[in-house]
Tab-separated table of C-alpha atoms in Angstrom:
chain	number	residue	atom	x	y	z
A	1	MET	CA	25.969	-24.897	41.355
A	2	LYS	CA	27.669	-26.685	38.476
A	3	HIS	CA	27.113	-25.731	34.855
A	4	SER	CA	24.909	-28.807	34.347
A	5	ALA	CA	22.709	-27.721	37.233
A	6	LEU	CA	22.309	-24.252	35.708
A	7	ALA	CA	21.423	-25.810	32.347
A	8	GLY	CA	18.821	-27.999	34.061
A	9	LEU	CA	17.342	-24.965	35.767
A	10	LEU	CA	17.047	-23.125	32.445
A	11	LEU	CA	15.409	-26.159	30.825
A	12	ALA	CA	12.867	-26.393	33.617
A	13	ALA	CA	12.178	-22.687	33.339
A	14	GLY	CA	11.538	-23.046	29.646
A	15	LEU	CA	9.139	-25.936	30.209
A	16	LEU	CA	7.213	-24.029	32.845
A	17	ALA	CA	6.975	-20.825	30.826
A	18	GLY	CA	3.780	-20.158	28.920
A	19	CYS	CA	1.630	-22.706	30.769
A	20	VAL	CA	-1.509	-20.541	30.541
A	21	ASN	CA	-2.594	-18.163	27.792
A	22	LEU	CA	-5.150	-15.618	28.986
A	23	ALA	CA	-5.782	-14.047	25.572
A	24	PRO	CA	-9.339	-14.464	24.202
A	25	THR	CA	-9.737	-17.217	21.632
A	26	TYR	CA	-9.556	-15.454	18.277
A	27	SER	CA	-12.281	-15.920	15.694
A	28	ARG	CA	-12.581	-13.903	12.504
A	29	PRO	CA	-15.588	-11.542	12.639
A	30	GLU	CA	-18.432	-12.172	10.241
A	31	ALA	CA	-18.211	-10.134	7.069
A	32	PRO	CA	-20.832	-7.359	7.310
A	33	VAL	CA	-21.431	-7.249	3.530
A	34	PRO	CA	-24.127	-8.686	1.222
A	35	VAL	CA	-23.716	-12.120	-0.302
A	36	ALA	CA	-23.527	-10.795	-3.882
A	37	TRP	CA	-22.623	-7.555	-5.592
A	38	PRO	CA	-25.546	-5.573	-6.996
A	39	ALA	CA	-24.190	-5.468	-10.575
A	40	SER	CA	-21.735	-7.568	-12.531
A	41	ALA	CA	-22.482	-6.869	-16.171
A	42	GLY	CA	-19.778	-5.952	-18.598
A	43	VAL	CA	-16.741	-6.930	-16.534
A	44	GLY	CA	-15.154	-9.279	-19.056
A	45	SER	CA	-13.396	-12.508	-18.153
A	46	LEU	CA	-10.052	-13.948	-17.170
A	47	ALA	CA	-8.848	-17.464	-16.488
A	48	ALA	CA	-7.745	-16.516	-12.945
A	49	PRO	CA	-9.240	-14.230	-10.279
A	50	ALA	CA	-7.629	-10.807	-9.897
A	51	GLY	CA	-5.885	-11.734	-6.651
A	52	GLU	CA	-4.036	-14.548	-8.424
A	53	LEU	CA	-3.137	-12.535	-11.531
A	54	ALA	CA	0.297	-10.890	-11.445
A	55	TRP	CA	0.467	-7.345	-12.746
A	56	ARG	CA	2.865	-8.382	-15.536
A	57	ASP	CA	0.143	-10.689	-16.878
A	58	PHE	CA	-2.556	-8.048	-16.511
A	59	PHE	CA	-0.914	-5.294	-18.553
A	60	ALA	CA	-0.739	-6.123	-22.248
A	61	ASP	CA	1.314	-3.114	-23.358
A	62	ALA	CA	5.063	-3.773	-23.042
A	63	ARG	CA	5.823	-0.074	-22.504
A	64	LEU	CA	3.378	0.120	-19.619
A	65	ARG	CA	4.852	-3.033	-18.048
A	66	HIS	CA	8.311	-1.448	-18.230
A	67	VAL	CA	7.086	1.801	-16.646
A	68	VAL	CA	5.423	-0.100	-13.779
A	69	ALA	CA	8.603	-2.104	-13.219
A	70	LEU	CA	10.623	1.111	-12.992
A	71	ALA	CA	8.193	2.512	-10.449
A	72	LEU	CA	8.358	-0.619	-8.294
A	73	ALA	CA	12.138	-0.365	-8.306
A	74	ASN	CA	12.474	3.366	-7.651
A	75	ASN	CA	9.320	4.800	-6.065
A	76	ARG	CA	10.110	6.362	-2.695
A	77	ASP	CA	6.720	5.622	-1.104
A	78	LEU	CA	7.194	1.918	-1.775
A	79	ARG	CA	10.780	2.134	-0.542
A	80	ILE	CA	9.556	3.638	2.741
A	81	ALA	CA	7.003	0.829	3.048
A	82	LEU	CA	9.783	-1.750	2.608
A	83	LEU	CA	11.921	-0.052	5.261
A	84	ASN	CA	8.942	-0.039	7.630
A	85	ILE	CA	8.787	-3.817	7.196
A	86	ASP	CA	12.439	-4.094	8.225
A	87	LYS	CA	11.709	-1.945	11.275
A	88	ALA	CA	8.650	-4.010	12.262
A	89	ARG	CA	10.591	-7.258	11.766
A	90	ALA	CA	13.336	-5.997	14.096
A	91	ALA	CA	10.759	-4.954	16.708
A	92	TYR	CA	9.259	-8.442	16.578
A	93	GLY	CA	12.729	-9.983	16.983
A	94	ILE	CA	13.362	-7.860	20.078
A	95	GLN	CA	10.056	-8.867	21.665
A	96	ARG	CA	10.436	-12.551	20.752
A	97	ALA	CA	13.843	-12.604	22.446
A	98	GLU	CA	12.087	-11.845	25.751
A	99	GLN	CA	10.731	-15.422	25.750
A	100	LEU	CA	14.254	-16.823	26.128
A	101	PRO	CA	16.671	-16.291	29.006
A	102	ALA	CA	19.521	-13.896	28.383
A	103	ILE	CA	22.826	-15.479	29.431
A	104	GLY	CA	26.040	-13.550	29.559
A	105	ALA	CA	29.638	-14.484	30.295
A	106	ASN	CA	31.433	-12.247	32.770
A	107	GLY	CA	35.043	-12.112	33.742
A	108	SER	CA	36.630	-9.810	36.283
A	109	GLY	CA	39.854	-9.291	38.101
A	110	SER	CA	40.936	-6.941	40.862
A	111	ALA	CA	44.033	-6.186	42.882
A	112	SER	CA	44.324	-4.205	46.115
A	113	ARG	CA	47.043	-3.349	48.642
A	114	SER	CA	46.419	-2.736	52.359
A	115	ALA	CA	48.526	-0.361	54.423
A	116	ALA	CA	51.087	-1.721	56.917
A	117	ASP	CA	49.317	0.026	59.813
A	118	PHE	CA	46.191	-2.063	59.150
A	119	SER	CA	48.056	-5.338	58.861
A	120	SER	CA	48.497	-7.696	61.817
A	121	THR	CA	52.003	-8.462	60.617
A	122	GLY	CA	52.959	-4.828	60.364
A	123	ARG	CA	53.639	-5.201	56.653
A	124	GLY	CA	51.612	-4.056	53.699
A	125	THR	CA	49.895	-6.835	51.748
A	126	THR	CA	48.623	-7.123	48.178
A	127	SER	CA	45.610	-9.289	47.326
A	128	HIS	CA	44.172	-10.428	44.003
A	129	GLN	CA	40.706	-11.684	43.042
A	130	TYR	CA	39.690	-13.267	39.721
A	131	SER	CA	36.333	-14.681	38.666
A	132	ALA	CA	34.623	-16.059	35.542
A	133	THR	CA	30.863	-16.693	35.532
A	134	LEU	CA	27.864	-17.431	33.319
A	135	ALA	CA	24.881	-15.391	34.503
A	136	MET	CA	21.167	-15.221	33.750
A	137	ALA	CA	19.557	-11.946	34.779
A	138	SER	CA	15.863	-11.469	35.614
A	139	TYR	CA	14.343	-14.134	33.364
A	140	GLU	CA	10.559	-14.136	33.733
A	141	LEU	CA	8.790	-17.479	33.992
A	142	ASP	CA	5.854	-16.840	31.689
A	143	PHE	CA	3.234	-18.880	33.587
A	144	PHE	CA	0.337	-16.714	32.408
A	145	GLY	CA	1.495	-15.917	28.871
A	146	ARG	CA	2.290	-12.228	29.315
A	147	VAL	CA	5.591	-12.371	27.406
A	148	LYS	CA	4.174	-14.778	24.838
A	149	ASN	CA	1.219	-12.508	24.131
A	150	LEU	CA	3.472	-9.467	23.802
A	151	SER	CA	5.527	-11.442	21.278
A	152	GLU	CA	2.347	-12.451	19.432
A	153	ALA	CA	1.218	-8.814	19.291
A	154	ALA	CA	4.590	-7.805	17.841
A	155	LEU	CA	4.349	-10.605	15.262
A	156	GLN	CA	0.874	-9.508	14.157
A	157	SER	CA	2.043	-5.896	13.911
A	158	TYR	CA	4.888	-7.040	11.676
A	159	LEU	CA	2.502	-9.033	9.477
A	160	ALA	CA	0.164	-6.038	9.256
A	161	THR	CA	3.083	-3.917	8.080
A	162	GLU	CA	3.874	-6.502	5.417
A	163	GLN	CA	0.274	-6.363	4.180
A	164	SER	CA	0.425	-2.567	4.179
A	165	ARG	CA	3.443	-2.826	1.904
A	166	ARG	CA	1.470	-5.049	-0.459
A	167	SER	CA	-1.408	-2.580	-0.385
A	168	THR	CA	1.006	0.256	-1.172
A	169	GLN	CA	2.346	-1.722	-4.112
A	170	ILE	CA	-1.133	-2.395	-5.500
A	171	SER	CA	-1.997	1.291	-5.235
A	172	LEU	CA	1.283	2.238	-6.898
A	173	VAL	CA	0.748	-0.159	-9.807
A	174	ALA	CA	-2.760	1.204	-10.367
A	175	GLU	CA	-1.659	4.817	-9.965
A	176	VAL	CA	1.188	4.433	-12.462
A	177	ALA	CA	-1.085	2.750	-15.003
A	178	ASN	CA	-3.758	5.432	-14.628
A	179	ALA	CA	-1.164	8.203	-14.923
A	180	TRP	CA	0.221	6.563	-18.080
A	181	LEU	CA	-3.268	6.303	-19.603
A	182	THR	CA	-4.117	9.875	-18.570
A	183	LEU	CA	-1.026	11.050	-20.412
A	184	ALA	CA	-2.198	9.073	-23.464
A	185	ALA	CA	-5.679	10.664	-23.276
A	186	ASP	CA	-4.302	14.186	-22.919
A	187	GLN	CA	-1.964	13.592	-25.856
A	188	SER	CA	-5.047	12.616	-27.868
A	189	ARG	CA	-6.811	15.776	-26.717
A	190	LEU	CA	-3.783	17.856	-27.691
A	191	ALA	CA	-3.595	16.240	-31.124
A	192	LEU	CA	-7.327	16.808	-31.602
A	193	ALA	CA	-7.005	20.461	-30.533
A	194	ARG	CA	-4.123	21.023	-32.966
A	195	GLU	CA	-6.022	19.384	-35.822
A	196	THR	CA	-9.112	21.459	-35.010
A	197	LEU	CA	-7.039	24.642	-34.845
A	198	LYS	CA	-5.646	24.009	-38.323
A	199	SER	CA	-9.135	23.350	-39.682
A	200	GLN	CA	-10.539	26.474	-38.064
A	201	GLN	CA	-7.633	28.573	-39.303
A	202	ARG	CA	-8.455	27.404	-42.818
A	203	SER	CA	-12.100	28.275	-42.245
A	204	TYR	CA	-11.113	31.705	-40.947
A	205	ALA	CA	-8.914	32.361	-43.967
A	206	LEU	CA	-11.827	31.408	-46.228
A	207	SER	CA	-14.167	33.695	-44.276
A	208	GLN	CA	-11.698	36.556	-44.708
A	209	ARG	CA	-11.626	36.125	-48.477
A	210	LEU	CA	-15.404	35.846	-48.664
A	211	HIS	CA	-15.771	38.927	-46.480
A	212	GLU	CA	-13.429	40.861	-48.753
A	213	LEU	CA	-15.533	39.794	-51.740
A	214	GLY	CA	-18.727	40.735	-49.929
A	215	ALA	CA	-19.980	37.144	-49.792
A	216	ALA	CA	-19.686	36.837	-45.981
A	217	SER	CA	-20.864	39.154	-43.269
A	218	GLY	CA	-18.780	40.676	-40.506
A	219	LEU	CA	-20.592	38.380	-38.068
A	220	ASP	CA	-19.328	35.335	-39.970
A	221	LEU	CA	-15.785	36.697	-39.819
A	222	VAL	CA	-15.936	37.462	-36.073
A	223	SER	CA	-17.454	34.020	-35.321
A	224	ALA	CA	-14.650	32.340	-37.235
A	225	GLN	CA	-12.114	34.402	-35.287
A	226	THR	CA	-13.597	33.326	-31.926
A	227	THR	CA	-13.360	29.638	-32.855
A	228	VAL	CA	-9.716	30.077	-33.849
A	229	ASP	CA	-8.874	31.801	-30.571
A	230	SER	CA	-10.758	29.141	-28.593
A	231	ALA	CA	-8.810	26.388	-30.350
A	232	ARG	CA	-5.530	28.210	-29.714
A	233	ALA	CA	-6.377	28.366	-26.013
A	234	ASP	CA	-7.184	24.630	-25.999
A	235	VAL	CA	-3.858	23.809	-27.675
A	236	ALA	CA	-1.963	25.858	-25.102
A	237	GLY	CA	-3.910	24.326	-22.229
A	238	TYR	CA	-3.460	20.727	-23.361
A	239	THR	CA	0.230	21.349	-24.069
A	240	ALA	CA	0.684	22.373	-20.437
A	241	GLN	CA	-1.471	19.463	-19.252
A	242	VAL	CA	0.598	16.911	-21.166
A	243	ALA	CA	3.759	18.318	-19.567
A	244	GLN	CA	2.167	18.082	-16.110
A	245	ASP	CA	1.017	14.512	-16.801
A	246	ARG	CA	4.552	13.550	-17.724
A	247	ASN	CA	5.923	15.202	-14.575
A	248	ALA	CA	3.417	13.266	-12.461
A	249	LEU	CA	4.430	10.009	-14.145
A	250	VAL	CA	8.133	10.731	-13.586
A	251	LEU	CA	7.436	11.360	-9.882
A	252	LEU	CA	5.632	8.034	-9.564
A	253	VAL	CA	8.406	6.211	-11.414
A	254	GLY	CA	10.984	7.827	-9.145
A	255	GLY	CA	13.517	8.509	-11.887
A	256	ALA	CA	14.046	9.434	-15.507
A	257	LEU	CA	11.482	8.141	-17.989
A	258	PRO	CA	12.753	7.398	-21.536
A	259	ASP	CA	10.660	8.807	-24.384
A	260	GLU	CA	10.213	5.369	-25.927
A	261	LEU	CA	8.197	4.288	-22.874
A	262	LEU	CA	5.678	7.112	-23.198
A	263	PRO	CA	2.227	6.139	-24.503
A	264	ALA	CA	0.793	6.960	-27.883
A	265	ALA	CA	-2.719	8.380	-28.251
A	266	ILE	CA	-5.448	6.759	-26.177
A	267	GLU	CA	-6.913	5.201	-29.350
A	268	ALA	CA	-3.727	3.125	-29.716
A	269	THR	CA	-3.773	1.924	-26.082
A	270	SER	CA	-7.301	0.517	-25.992
A	271	ALA	CA	-5.873	-2.924	-25.169
A	272	ALA	CA	-3.342	-1.744	-22.578
A	273	SER	CA	-4.889	-3.915	-19.854
A	274	ALA	CA	-6.947	-7.075	-19.662
A	275	LEU	CA	-10.468	-7.366	-18.355
A	276	VAL	CA	-11.083	-8.704	-14.857
A	277	SER	CA	-13.731	-11.210	-13.827
A	278	VAL	CA	-15.591	-11.260	-10.529
A	279	PRO	CA	-14.638	-14.542	-8.804
A	280	ALA	CA	-17.392	-17.033	-8.174
A	281	GLU	CA	-16.804	-17.150	-4.403
A	282	LEU	CA	-18.792	-15.054	-1.965
A	283	PRO	CA	-17.653	-11.442	-1.755
A	284	SER	CA	-16.475	-11.926	1.837
A	285	SER	CA	-14.094	-14.734	0.848
A	286	VAL	CA	-12.725	-12.653	-2.027
A	287	LEU	CA	-12.343	-9.373	-0.183
A	288	GLN	CA	-10.739	-10.976	2.861
A	289	GLN	CA	-7.666	-11.602	0.712
A	290	ARG	CA	-7.155	-7.913	-0.031
A	291	PRO	CA	-3.959	-6.677	1.635
A	292	ASP	CA	-5.664	-3.782	3.423
A	293	VAL	CA	-8.288	-6.144	4.859
A	294	LEU	CA	-5.591	-8.624	5.903
A	295	ALA	CA	-3.644	-5.786	7.544
A	296	ALA	CA	-6.748	-4.814	9.519
A	297	GLU	CA	-7.174	-8.431	10.628
A	298	HIS	CA	-3.549	-8.704	11.780
A	299	THR	CA	-3.989	-5.499	13.781
A	300	LEU	CA	-7.118	-7.026	15.339
A	301	ARG	CA	-5.178	-10.175	16.280
A	302	ALA	CA	-2.466	-8.001	17.862
A	303	ALA	CA	-5.126	-6.243	19.952
A	304	ASN	CA	-6.466	-9.656	20.961
A	305	ALA	CA	-3.017	-10.683	22.213
A	306	ASP	CA	-2.664	-7.402	24.120
A	307	ILE	CA	-5.725	-8.395	26.169
A	308	GLY	CA	-3.925	-11.583	27.233
A	309	ALA	CA	-0.885	-9.572	28.317
A	310	ALA	CA	-3.093	-7.157	30.271
A	311	ARG	CA	-4.886	-10.024	32.039
A	312	ALA	CA	-1.578	-11.624	33.000
A	313	ALA	CA	-0.652	-8.476	34.925
A	314	PHE	CA	-3.248	-9.451	37.581
A	315	PHE	CA	-1.317	-12.621	38.437
A	316	PRO	CA	2.030	-13.180	40.175
A	317	SER	CA	5.179	-12.923	38.115
A	318	ILE	CA	8.303	-14.913	38.911
A	319	THR	CA	11.762	-13.923	37.747
A	320	LEU	CA	14.967	-15.892	38.051
A	321	THR	CA	18.474	-14.538	38.428
A	322	ALA	CA	21.295	-17.086	38.599
A	323	SER	CA	24.995	-17.372	37.960
A	324	ALA	CA	27.659	-20.077	38.089
A	325	GLY	CA	31.392	-19.938	37.606
A	326	SER	CA	34.750	-19.999	39.310
A	327	ALA	CA	36.778	-17.608	41.481
A	328	SER	CA	40.376	-17.596	42.742
A	329	ASP	CA	43.023	-15.298	44.132
A	330	SER	CA	45.319	-16.493	41.362
A	331	LEU	CA	44.599	-16.386	37.661
A	332	SER	CA	46.469	-19.688	37.109
A	333	ARG	CA	44.213	-21.508	39.586
A	334	LEU	CA	40.944	-19.932	38.412
A	335	PHE	CA	39.495	-23.074	36.836
A	336	ARG	CA	40.891	-25.654	39.285
A	337	GLY	CA	38.539	-27.884	41.244
A	338	GLY	CA	37.108	-26.502	44.439
A	339	ASN	CA	36.922	-22.912	43.174
A	340	GLY	CA	33.342	-23.090	41.875
A	341	ILE	CA	30.884	-20.404	42.854
A	342	TRP	CA	27.161	-19.979	42.194
A	343	SER	CA	24.216	-17.854	43.116
A	344	PHE	CA	20.470	-18.299	42.674
A	345	ALA	CA	17.991	-15.485	43.396
A	346	PRO	CA	14.353	-16.160	42.431
A	347	ALA	CA	11.893	-13.335	42.984
A	348	ILE	CA	8.110	-13.207	42.942
A	349	HIS	CA	5.930	-10.168	42.482
A	350	LEU	CA	2.280	-10.317	43.543
A	351	PRO	CA	0.146	-7.280	42.712
A	352	VAL	CA	-1.742	-6.201	45.818
A	353	PHE	CA	-2.733	-2.586	45.279
A	354	ASP	CA	-2.007	-0.515	42.177
A	355	GLY	CA	-4.723	2.103	42.342
A	356	GLY	CA	-6.670	0.404	39.520
A	357	ALA	CA	-3.864	0.691	36.975
A	358	ASN	CA	-4.024	-2.961	35.898
A	359	ARG	CA	-7.804	-2.861	35.540
A	360	ALA	CA	-7.585	0.346	33.509
A	361	GLN	CA	-4.929	-1.240	31.307
A	362	LEU	CA	-7.183	-4.234	30.677
A	363	GLN	CA	-10.138	-1.986	29.879
A	364	SER	CA	-7.961	-0.031	27.471
A	365	ALA	CA	-6.866	-3.252	25.738
A	366	GLN	CA	-10.463	-4.456	25.476
A	367	ALA	CA	-11.592	-1.126	24.066
A	368	GLU	CA	-8.753	-1.231	21.535
A	369	GLN	CA	-9.802	-4.720	20.487
A	370	ALA	CA	-13.395	-3.508	19.954
A	371	ILE	CA	-12.054	-0.596	17.906
A	372	GLN	CA	-10.057	-2.974	15.714
A	373	VAL	CA	-13.128	-5.194	15.175
A	374	ALA	CA	-15.014	-2.158	13.906
A	375	THR	CA	-11.999	-1.122	11.806
A	376	TYR	CA	-11.812	-4.577	10.235
A	377	GLU	CA	-15.535	-4.559	9.457
A	378	LYS	CA	-15.274	-1.070	7.984
A	379	ALA	CA	-12.353	-2.207	5.795
A	380	LEU	CA	-14.541	-5.010	4.407
A	381	GLN	CA	-17.476	-2.665	3.830
A	382	THR	CA	-15.241	-0.150	2.081
A	383	ALA	CA	-13.769	-2.884	-0.115
A	384	PHE	CA	-17.252	-4.131	-1.005
A	385	ARG	CA	-18.395	-0.648	-1.964
A	386	GLU	CA	-15.309	-0.037	-4.097
A	387	VAL	CA	-15.965	-3.208	-6.097
A	388	ALA	CA	-19.686	-2.423	-6.383
A	389	ASP	CA	-18.957	1.105	-7.622
A	390	VAL	CA	-16.611	-0.136	-10.345
A	391	LEU	CA	-19.080	-2.815	-11.412
A	392	ALA	CA	-21.844	-0.218	-11.603
A	393	THR	CA	-19.635	1.961	-13.787
A	394	ARG	CA	-18.552	-0.892	-16.040
A	395	SER	CA	-22.109	-2.203	-16.491
A	396	THR	CA	-22.938	0.760	-18.771
A	397	LEU	CA	-19.529	1.706	-20.182
A	398	ASP	CA	-19.740	-0.457	-23.294
A	399	GLU	CA	-23.140	0.963	-24.160
A	400	ARG	CA	-21.957	4.530	-23.516
A	401	LEU	CA	-18.865	4.002	-25.652
A	402	ALA	CA	-20.902	2.546	-28.523
A	403	ALA	CA	-23.392	5.397	-28.326
A	404	GLN	CA	-20.657	8.030	-28.216
A	405	GLN	CA	-18.814	6.442	-31.132
A	406	SER	CA	-22.035	6.469	-33.138
A	407	LEU	CA	-22.679	10.083	-32.152
A	408	THR	CA	-19.143	11.079	-33.169
A	409	ASP	CA	-19.519	9.367	-36.546
A	410	ALA	CA	-22.853	11.090	-37.137
A	411	THR	CA	-21.427	14.448	-36.130
A	412	GLN	CA	-18.515	13.933	-38.515
A	413	LYS	CA	-20.963	13.251	-41.366
A	414	ARG	CA	-22.956	16.339	-40.442
A	415	TYR	CA	-19.792	18.446	-40.519
A	416	ASP	CA	-18.756	17.021	-43.908
A	417	LEU	CA	-22.231	17.631	-45.351
A	418	THR	CA	-22.374	21.151	-43.951
A	419	GLN	CA	-19.039	21.963	-45.577
A	420	ALA	CA	-20.318	20.649	-48.908
A	421	ARG	CA	-23.533	22.644	-48.588
A	422	GLN	CA	-21.536	25.778	-47.767
A	423	ARG	CA	-19.512	25.384	-50.946
A	424	SER	CA	-22.774	25.138	-52.889
A	425	GLY	CA	-24.208	28.158	-51.074
A	426	ALA	CA	-26.923	26.220	-49.216
A	427	ASP	CA	-25.416	26.739	-45.740
A	428	SER	CA	-23.661	29.686	-44.161
A	429	ALA	CA	-20.280	29.821	-42.485
A	430	LEU	CA	-22.057	29.907	-39.120
A	431	ASP	CA	-23.623	26.514	-39.882
A	432	VAL	CA	-20.177	25.091	-40.597
A	433	LEU	CA	-18.757	26.538	-37.381
A	434	ASP	CA	-21.637	25.092	-35.361
A	435	ALA	CA	-21.117	21.624	-36.900
A	436	GLN	CA	-17.393	21.882	-36.258
A	437	ARG	CA	-17.928	22.755	-32.571
A	438	SER	CA	-20.309	19.800	-32.172
A	439	LEU	CA	-17.780	17.451	-33.757
A	440	TYR	CA	-14.980	18.749	-31.514
A	441	THR	CA	-17.100	18.253	-28.389
A	442	ALA	CA	-18.138	14.735	-29.434
A	443	GLN	CA	-14.533	13.751	-30.137
A	444	GLN	CA	-13.409	15.066	-26.739
A	445	THR	CA	-16.174	13.131	-24.972
A	446	LEU	CA	-15.159	9.965	-26.836
A	447	ILE	CA	-11.573	10.369	-25.591
A	448	THR	CA	-12.848	10.833	-22.036
A	449	LEU	CA	-14.958	7.671	-22.242
A	450	ARG	CA	-12.067	5.636	-23.646
A	451	LEU	CA	-9.925	6.740	-20.719
A	452	ALA	CA	-12.741	5.916	-18.276
A	453	GLU	CA	-13.081	2.416	-19.753
A	454	GLN	CA	-9.379	1.697	-19.391
A	455	SER	CA	-9.201	3.197	-15.911
A	456	SER	CA	-12.182	1.143	-14.755
A	457	ARG	CA	-10.367	-2.069	-15.742
A	458	ILE	CA	-7.373	-1.079	-13.650
A	459	THR	CA	-9.527	0.039	-10.722
A	460	LEU	CA	-11.465	-3.240	-10.725
A	461	TYR	CA	-8.191	-5.167	-10.795
A	462	LYS	CA	-6.948	-3.100	-7.851
A	463	VAL	CA	-10.063	-3.340	-5.655
A	464	LEU	CA	-10.238	-7.120	-6.128
A	465	GLY	CA	-6.744	-7.400	-4.663
A	466	GLY	CA	-4.650	-7.870	-7.793
A	467	GLY	CA	-1.351	-6.269	-8.608
A	468	TRP	CA	0.953	-7.232	-5.727
A	469	SER	CA	2.537	-10.457	-6.960
């Protein structure tokens, strides 16, 4: 066969391949979630939905933007996710190559000498053989789409890995921001504990002098001592917590974190992130753009293609092996006319009896597809609940913050008045200590609520699919 004949054969094989696709027609499952979220009050507004808002536009604090950028560049979890994409892309390339014939060029040469006793002339002879060929080995004509469906499954697995990387990035952005804000809140708690300790130490010193003068009882002195010791313990505890928060942030960033990028107190970071609006579309159309939901859908499509490959195993498979080239007993005459050689060896395999292996393989593929449908639906339901939970939290946060701020202000006034009354002799030292404890508790709760408000913004941004672009 001449080279042109081999090329024609390969062209015909390519045209015949993939004539039938036995995979089920894919249709996206209906979203098993309500049409609307149960609560949407107090979520703020943005010009663009969360999924279209890049994280650099979401975070208003320049230090926080810099910290997130460092984490995206250095975090090892994200780096592993990127390497998994490279691995999945290579696996898809290997499987896609199966749809094309593999052609190799071969050249060989040999020399042999026969003994004189075996020669009709009574003299030893030396013979040479040279050949050069182009060969195609075991190329499957994909009449029933087996190879095509395997390639499609590999493609969908690769796309699912890409979406998993996006999901990892969203989680990392949110985790870094929350860790940064937690550090800010704990620094506020530490500053509050130190300020309270100084105030209580002054109160204790005053109680000591009054006790020495007989104007304060031993109970007043012991009570003042307990508040000082409690404040000392809080200072020590929050000092350790701030150090742990910084260590956690450094781990997320994946490298050294300059001091100038650390947050100030939580009161100074109240505008660290923007508010997020709930898009006007139906929840299903919004949530289906989340990377984890898209990854589940790609995995479902891969399972769908695997059914087509399993069905194709019930039908005959045809493979072609062919070669064409030239051979000669002299290297100088190897490519002269008349020395052409060729071979053509088609083969067909028809499954007759396999003990039920093909049927079991198909049943396994169908079961896997059903599993992935349920997994996709569960991913949507989980996403819906996450958004609903954040909306439920945010619907009352503004009111809780306003109430706590008012309570803290009132407690501060009570403490100031109690101190004034103590100086005039109307209130005892125990009254002052009680007012001081109430103020300390109210201030701590206010810090906690400020952190919760900021964290809820970031969580809403994350669960609506923002933060990957």
